[in-house]
Amino acid sequence: MAALDAKTVNAKSVETVKLNCIQKVSSTNNKRLWQLNKAYREAEHDLQLMESIGAISKKEVEETMDKMRFHYVKLGLEMRDGYED
């Protein structure tokens, strides 16, 4: 999924974009650490863009980032431990 631009953010609801950012990081498609890092960076960029255009508050960004960090750490530990479903 490509990073969002200002037009895309305006076309979507804020809640949908926040949920998409969390889903991007928590996705089981992130099988390798580099994929997880890339997804996290893209989601972080999307949230910062939303904040810069005034679509989301700094508090909402931090709350969403906290949720993303939880999934990031969880998946990272599973990768480290060789977790397989």
Short mmCIF file of C-alpha atoms in Angstrom, two decimals:
data_model
loop_
_atom_site.label_atom_id
_atom_site.label_comp_id
_atom_site.label_asym_id
_atom_site.label_seq_id
_atom_site.Cartn_x
_atom_site.Cartn_y
_atom_site.Cartn_z
CA MET A 1 0.00 0.00 0.00
CA ALA A 2 1.40 3.38 -0.99
CA ALA A 3 1.86 6.14 1.53
CA LEU A 4 -1.05 8.54 1.81
CA ASP A 5 -1.01 12.03 0.39
CA ALA A 6 -3.09 14.99 1.56
CA LYS A 7 -5.87 14.32 -0.98
CA THR A 8 -6.20 10.70 0.12
CA VAL A 9 -6.37 11.66 3.79
CA ASN A 10 -9.12 14.18 3.10
CA ALA A 11 -11.11 11.57 1.18
CA LYS A 12 -11.06 9.02 4.02
CA SER A 13 -12.41 9.22 7.52
CA VAL A 14 -9.78 9.77 10.19
CA GLU A 15 -10.83 6.64 12.07
CA THR A 16 -10.43 4.48 8.97
CA VAL A 17 -6.94 5.81 8.33
CA LYS A 18 -5.93 5.25 11.97
CA LEU A 19 -7.22 1.67 11.84
CA ASN A 20 -5.42 1.10 8.53
CA CYS A 21 -2.15 2.26 10.12
CA ILE A 22 -2.54 -0.19 12.99
CA GLN A 23 -3.53 -2.99 10.60
CA LYS A 24 -0.56 -2.23 8.37
CA VAL A 25 1.81 -2.90 11.28
CA SER A 26 -0.09 -5.85 12.78
CA SER A 27 -0.56 -7.63 9.44
CA THR A 28 0.55 -11.25 9.19
CA ASN A 29 1.98 -10.32 5.78
CA ASN A 30 5.00 -8.95 7.65
CA LYS A 31 7.00 -12.18 7.59
CA ARG A 32 10.41 -10.54 7.73
CA LEU A 33 11.77 -7.82 9.97
CA TRP A 34 12.44 -5.49 7.04
CA GLN A 35 8.76 -5.81 6.01
CA LEU A 36 7.65 -4.99 9.54
CA ASN A 37 9.99 -1.97 9.67
CA LYS A 38 8.76 -0.72 6.30
CA ALA A 39 5.10 -1.06 7.33
CA TYR A 40 5.79 0.79 10.59
CA ARG A 41 7.61 3.65 8.82
CA GLU A 42 4.80 4.01 6.26
CA ALA A 43 2.12 4.05 8.95
CA GLU A 44 4.10 6.56 11.01
CA HIS A 45 4.48 8.77 7.93
CA ASP A 46 0.73 8.57 7.25
CA LEU A 47 -0.08 9.69 10.79
CA GLN A 48 2.44 12.54 10.68
CA LEU A 49 0.99 13.70 7.37
CA MET A 50 -2.51 13.67 8.83
CA GLU A 51 -1.29 15.72 11.78
CA SER A 52 0.51 18.21 9.53
CA ILE A 53 -2.66 18.94 7.53
CA GLY A 54 -4.75 19.22 10.69
CA ALA A 55 -6.85 16.10 10.15
CA ILE A 56 -5.77 14.53 13.45
CA SER A 57 -4.51 15.83 16.79
CA LYS A 58 -1.10 15.11 18.30
CA LYS A 59 -2.85 13.15 21.07
CA GLU A 60 -4.59 10.91 18.50
CA VAL A 61 -1.28 10.36 16.73
CA GLU A 62 0.37 9.29 19.99
CA GLU A 63 -2.51 6.97 20.92
CA THR A 64 -2.41 5.31 17.51
CA MET A 65 1.39 5.07 17.60
CA ASP A 66 1.15 3.34 21.01
CA LYS A 67 -1.15 0.71 19.50
CA MET A 68 1.19 0.31 16.53
CA ARG A 69 4.21 -0.08 18.84
CA PHE A 70 2.42 -2.85 20.74
CA HIS A 71 1.91 -4.85 17.53
CA TYR A 72 5.41 -4.00 16.31
CA VAL A 73 7.03 -5.37 19.47
CA LYS A 74 4.73 -8.41 19.57
CA LEU A 75 5.48 -9.38 15.97
CA GLY A 76 9.18 -8.62 16.40
CA LEU A 77 9.39 -10.96 19.39
CA GLU A 78 7.49 -13.66 17.51
CA MET A 79 9.94 -13.34 14.61
CA ARG A 80 12.87 -13.53 16.99
CA ASP A 81 11.47 -16.64 18.63
CA GLY A 82 10.69 -18.26 15.29
CA TYR A 83 6.95 -18.18 15.91
CA GLU A 84 4.87 -19.87 13.22
CA ASP A 85 1.08 -20.15 13.03
#
